[in-house]
Structures are given as structure tokens and as C-alpha cells.
Short mmCIF file of C-alpha atoms in Angstrom, two decimals:
data_model
loop_
_atom_site.label_atom_id
_atom_site.label_comp_id
_atom_site.label_asym_id
_atom_site.label_seq_id
_atom_site.Cartn_x
_atom_site.Cartn_y
_atom_site.Cartn_z
CA UNK A 1 0.00 0.00 0.00
CA UNK A 2 1.09 3.57 -0.63
CA UNK A 3 1.57 5.44 2.64
CA UNK A 4 0.67 9.11 2.84
CA UNK A 5 2.47 11.19 5.47
CA UNK A 6 1.16 14.61 6.37
CA UNK A 7 2.89 17.28 8.38
CA UNK A 8 2.36 18.86 10.73
CA UNK A 9 -0.23 16.79 12.55
CA UNK A 10 -1.63 20.00 14.01
CA UNK A 11 -1.03 23.70 13.78
CA UNK A 12 -2.27 26.91 15.32
CA UNK A 13 -2.35 30.12 13.32
CA UNK A 14 -3.92 33.55 13.47
CA UNK A 15 -6.76 34.78 11.31
CA UNK A 16 -5.26 36.13 8.12
CA UNK A 17 -2.16 33.93 8.27
CA UNK A 18 -0.97 31.76 5.45
CA UNK A 19 -1.11 28.08 6.39
CA UNK A 20 0.82 25.33 4.62
CA UNK A 21 0.40 21.57 4.98
CA UNK A 22 2.61 19.01 3.30
CA UNK A 23 1.83 15.49 2.20
CA UNK A 24 4.42 12.96 1.12
CA UNK A 25 3.67 9.71 -0.66
CA UNK A 26 5.77 6.62 -0.01
CA UNK A 27 6.16 6.16 -3.76
CA UNK A 28 5.63 8.08 -6.97
CA UNK A 29 1.92 8.92 -7.54
CA UNK A 30 2.19 11.49 -10.34
CA UNK A 31 -0.55 14.02 -9.52
CA UNK A 32 -3.11 11.49 -8.32
CA UNK A 33 -3.84 13.32 -5.10
CA UNK A 34 -6.84 14.95 -3.48
CA UNK A 35 -7.35 17.17 -0.44
CA UNK A 36 -10.36 17.11 1.90
CA UNK A 37 -11.60 19.30 4.72
CA UNK A 38 -13.41 17.71 7.64
CA UNK A 39 -15.15 19.76 10.29
CA UNK A 40 -16.06 18.16 13.64
CA UNK A 41 -18.98 15.80 13.37
CA UNK A 42 -19.22 16.21 9.61
CA UNK A 43 -18.31 14.19 6.56
CA UNK A 44 -15.15 15.12 4.66
CA UNK A 45 -15.52 17.64 1.87
CA UNK A 46 -13.50 17.47 -1.33
CA UNK A 47 -11.58 20.72 -1.84
CA UNK A 48 -8.84 19.92 -4.35
CA UNK A 49 -8.61 17.10 -6.92
CA UNK A 50 -5.84 16.01 -9.26
CA UNK A 51 -3.30 17.69 -6.96
CA UNK A 52 -4.11 21.29 -7.86
CA UNK A 53 -7.67 21.66 -9.19
CA UNK A 54 -10.06 23.59 -6.98
CA UNK A 55 -13.55 22.13 -6.71
CA UNK A 56 -16.23 24.52 -7.97
CA UNK A 57 -17.52 26.75 -5.18
CA UNK A 58 -14.50 26.31 -2.91
CA UNK A 59 -12.98 29.67 -1.93
CA UNK A 60 -9.92 30.69 -3.89
CA UNK A 61 -7.86 31.12 -0.70
CA UNK A 62 -7.42 27.34 -0.87
CA UNK A 63 -4.75 26.06 -3.25
CA UNK A 64 -2.49 23.08 -3.69
CA UNK A 65 0.42 21.92 -5.78
CA UNK A 66 2.86 19.12 -6.23
CA UNK A 67 3.60 16.02 -8.22
CA UNK A 68 5.49 12.80 -7.79
CA UNK A 69 5.84 12.24 -4.05
CA UNK A 70 5.68 15.71 -2.50
CA UNK A 71 2.57 17.84 -2.27
CA UNK A 72 1.57 21.10 -0.61
CA UNK A 73 -1.79 22.47 0.47
CA UNK A 74 -2.12 26.16 1.30
CA UNK A 75 -4.74 28.36 2.89
CA UNK A 76 -4.05 31.98 2.08
CA UNK A 77 -5.49 34.25 4.75
CA UNK A 78 -6.88 31.76 7.27
CA UNK A 79 -10.51 32.39 8.22
CA UNK A 80 -12.36 31.24 11.36
CA UNK A 81 -14.54 28.93 9.26
CA UNK A 82 -11.41 27.08 8.06
CA UNK A 83 -11.00 25.41 11.44
CA UNK A 84 -11.01 21.74 10.51
CA UNK A 85 -8.87 18.71 9.91
CA UNK A 86 -7.39 18.42 6.43
CA UNK A 87 -6.56 15.13 4.74
CA UNK A 88 -4.65 14.22 1.61
CA UNK A 89 -5.64 11.07 -0.30
CA UNK A 90 -3.96 9.32 -3.21
CA UNK A 91 -5.72 7.49 -5.99
CA UNK A 92 -2.79 5.98 -7.84
CA UNK A 93 -4.13 2.46 -7.65
CA UNK A 94 -5.75 0.52 -4.84
CA UNK A 95 -6.20 0.73 -1.97
CA UNK A 96 -6.91 4.43 -1.76
CA UNK A 97 -5.16 5.74 1.34
CA UNK A 98 -5.41 8.95 3.31
CA UNK A 99 -2.85 10.92 5.23
CA UNK A 100 -3.27 10.95 8.99
CA UNK A 101 -4.73 14.45 8.92
CA UNK A 102 -3.68 17.94 9.96
CA UNK A 103 -5.79 19.72 12.54
CA UNK A 104 -5.90 23.48 11.97
CA UNK A 105 -6.78 25.72 14.90
CA UNK A 106 -7.00 29.44 15.46
CA UNK A 107 -4.38 30.98 17.72
CA UNK B 1 -28.13 17.45 -5.92
CA UNK B 2 -26.63 14.07 -5.19
CA UNK B 3 -27.40 12.80 -1.72
CA UNK B 4 -26.26 9.67 0.09
CA UNK B 5 -27.75 8.32 3.31
CA UNK B 6 -26.34 5.50 5.39
CA UNK B 7 -28.60 3.29 7.49
CA UNK B 8 -28.18 0.26 9.68
CA UNK B 9 -27.76 -0.89 13.28
CA UNK B 10 -25.69 1.33 15.49
CA UNK B 11 -24.67 -1.51 17.79
CA UNK B 12 -23.17 -4.84 16.77
CA UNK B 13 -21.95 -7.61 19.03
CA UNK B 14 -18.36 -8.85 18.79
CA UNK B 15 -17.98 -11.66 16.25
CA UNK B 16 -21.20 -10.51 14.61
CA UNK B 17 -21.80 -8.94 11.22
CA UNK B 18 -21.99 -5.22 10.56
CA UNK B 19 -24.52 -4.43 7.82
CA UNK B 20 -25.06 -0.97 6.37
CA UNK B 21 -26.91 0.36 3.38
CA UNK B 22 -26.33 3.57 1.46
CA UNK B 23 -29.35 5.02 -0.32
CA UNK B 24 -28.47 7.26 -3.26
CA UNK B 25 -30.74 10.04 -4.50
CA UNK B 26 -30.22 12.66 -7.18
CA UNK B 27 -28.07 10.28 -9.21
CA UNK B 28 -28.34 6.82 -10.66
CA UNK B 29 -26.25 4.12 -9.12
CA UNK B 30 -25.88 2.86 -12.70
CA UNK B 31 -24.01 6.02 -13.71
CA UNK B 32 -20.34 5.93 -14.62
CA UNK B 33 -19.15 6.17 -11.01
CA UNK B 34 -17.71 3.92 -8.38
CA UNK B 35 -19.45 3.87 -5.02
CA UNK B 36 -17.29 3.76 -1.93
CA UNK B 37 -17.23 2.99 1.79
CA UNK B 38 -14.86 4.83 4.14
CA UNK B 39 -14.67 4.54 7.90
CA UNK B 40 -13.25 6.64 10.73
CA UNK B 41 -12.60 5.27 14.22
CA UNK B 42 -13.30 7.76 17.01
CA UNK B 43 -10.65 10.45 17.08
CA UNK B 44 -8.71 8.88 14.23
CA UNK B 45 -8.21 9.28 10.49
CA UNK B 46 -10.01 8.02 7.42
CA UNK B 47 -9.74 4.46 6.13
CA UNK B 48 -10.89 3.36 2.68
CA UNK B 49 -12.85 0.11 2.94
CA UNK B 50 -13.74 -0.61 -0.66
CA UNK B 51 -15.77 0.31 -3.71
CA UNK B 52 -18.21 -1.11 -6.21
CA UNK B 53 -19.35 -0.33 -9.74
CA UNK B 54 -22.95 -0.85 -10.81
CA UNK B 55 -21.91 -3.92 -12.77
CA UNK B 56 -21.07 -5.47 -9.42
CA UNK B 57 -17.28 -5.52 -9.55
CA UNK B 58 -16.06 -4.71 -6.04
CA UNK B 59 -12.59 -3.80 -4.88
CA UNK B 60 -11.60 -4.12 -1.23
CA UNK B 61 -8.90 -2.93 1.09
CA UNK B 62 -6.40 -5.78 1.53
CA UNK B 63 -6.56 -5.34 5.30
CA UNK B 64 -10.33 -6.04 5.30
CA UNK B 65 -10.74 -8.19 2.21
CA UNK B 66 -11.29 -11.44 4.09
CA UNK B 67 -14.22 -9.97 6.05
CA UNK B 68 -15.93 -7.45 3.79
CA UNK B 69 -18.57 -7.66 1.10
CA UNK B 70 -19.90 -4.69 -0.87
CA UNK B 71 -22.90 -5.16 -3.11
CA UNK B 72 -25.22 -3.01 -5.21
CA UNK B 73 -29.00 -3.08 -5.67
CA UNK B 74 -29.82 -1.18 -8.83
CA UNK B 75 -33.57 -1.58 -8.34
CA UNK B 76 -33.36 0.34 -5.07
CA UNK B 77 -30.56 2.68 -6.18
CA UNK B 78 -28.46 1.70 -3.18
CA UNK B 79 -25.34 -0.18 -2.23
CA UNK B 80 -24.43 -2.06 0.90
CA UNK B 81 -21.59 -3.03 3.17
CA UNK B 82 -21.22 -6.19 5.20
CA UNK B 83 -18.31 -6.70 7.55
CA UNK B 84 -18.23 -9.97 9.43
CA UNK B 85 -16.37 -11.21 12.50
CA UNK B 86 -16.30 -7.70 13.91
CA UNK B 87 -14.24 -6.67 16.92
CA UNK B 88 -14.06 -3.49 18.96
CA UNK B 89 -11.47 -2.26 16.46
CA UNK B 90 -14.28 -1.99 13.89
CA UNK B 91 -16.04 0.65 15.99
CA UNK B 92 -16.15 3.71 13.75
CA UNK B 93 -18.22 6.19 11.83
CA UNK B 94 -18.96 4.60 8.47
CA UNK B 95 -19.38 6.82 5.44
CA UNK B 96 -20.59 6.04 1.97
CA UNK B 97 -19.38 8.26 -0.85
CA UNK B 98 -19.47 8.70 -4.60
CA UNK B 99 -16.25 8.56 -6.55
CA UNK B 100 -16.97 11.24 -9.10
CA UNK B 101 -14.90 14.30 -8.38
CA UNK B 102 -12.32 13.72 -11.05
CA UNK B 103 -12.54 12.48 -14.62
CA UNK B 104 -9.76 10.06 -13.71
CA UNK B 105 -11.68 8.65 -10.76
CA UNK B 106 -10.51 8.47 -7.18
CA UNK B 107 -12.00 11.69 -5.81
CA UNK B 108 -14.95 11.40 -3.46
CA UNK B 109 -17.23 14.31 -4.23
CA UNK B 110 -20.45 13.42 -2.41
CA UNK B 111 -20.62 11.82 1.02
CA UNK B 112 -23.30 10.56 3.34
CA UNK B 113 -23.53 12.13 6.78
CA UNK B 114 -21.96 9.04 8.32
CA UNK B 115 -23.33 6.51 10.78
CA UNK B 116 -21.67 5.49 14.03
CA UNK B 117 -21.36 1.76 14.58
CA UNK B 118 -20.27 0.54 17.99
CA UNK B 119 -19.05 -3.01 18.48
CA UNK B 120 -19.84 -4.03 22.02
CA UNK B 121 -21.45 -6.85 23.94
#
């Protein structure tokens, strides 16, 4: 199985800050990577697909990049409603696997 | 709008069988999508369980393959999950989802609200 490693596991930032999360795959996955946001008690929500494509309706302060084994997810200008746990997920073959998650909190 | 809704018992005894159904509305289960089950133990991350296409070709996580069955009922526009020989480690919120967020597949764009299943005697 391909292992997905996210860092950090949690972070605290101020409103308006730029937040960056990294995700590393245990082997080459091209750009077969998605990012999800999960708020407490809710189902995950797809934000980014194919490594860098923003889902329609998702605010443009969210962005992502990367290819191969190293990926980055960014929130430009953190907002209070962005408090959530963020997960990366690969789809280069089966099984699909998720990163362990990054919990984002407001300082 | 595509909607998915999980249903099933919230409590299962150890060594028993967990059975859940996901009702799909706003989309046909016979569309060109895979339909997926994901679970999340309390306080932990997401685990992909498996997927099925309307033709009935399932794929399973290797770690669960010996215990899991996913099936589809096109007449009811729903798909189901069965997990047998459950233990407390199978206690989790179980989500069903549609794999349709990317033309290449693999992106889960619509999710059910999730259902908590507790394994306990």
C-alpha cells in the first residue's frame, strides 16, 4: 500500500495567516492526489482534486500543488470557518489511502 | 443534488456482522461512477474500505478483504456493506461516498452524513 504522510499533525495560526500543509507519498503517484476538509462531526468535503484543481464553489484562498511524491496544500489568509482537519488522499491504484490528517486551529 | 444516506444498526456484538446500506438520490447508481465505503474510528483518520461499480465488480482494502462484502442493488438505487467477524477495532463512523470528483476517478465528491457503529457486547 502507498503510505501518505502529512505534516504537521496539528497547527495553530492567526486569522489572516498563510497556512501550509505538506503530504508525502511513499512512492511516486504522479498528480493522483486529493485534499479534503473535515469539520467536527461532519463528513469530509472534497476541496482539491488532481493535486491542484479547486472544486467549484471552494474559496480561492485554498490552493495546492505538487507532483510525484511531494505535495503542498495552502490556505491563504486563514478564516475562522477554516477550522477543521485536512486530509490528503492518493488514488494511484488501490487501496486508496489517506494521510493521517492535519488539525488546523485558530491561535 | 446528489445525496447519500447510510442506514443500519448502530450496535453490533463482537464476532457478529456489521450491515449498512447507502441510499443514493439525485443520481443513478448505474451512472459511470464507483461507489465507496470509508470509515473513521473515534478520534482517528479516514480508512478506505472498498468500492463497487454498478456492474457489481467490487474492490476491497487488503486489510479487510477477508471480512468485507460490498454489493449493489440497482432496483433500489443503493449499495451495501457487510463486515463480518467484527471486533471493537471496527467501531467507527462509516461513510458512503461517490467517486466522481475527477474524470480520472478516485475523488470522493459526495458523502453521506456518516453513521456510528459501535461493536460491544
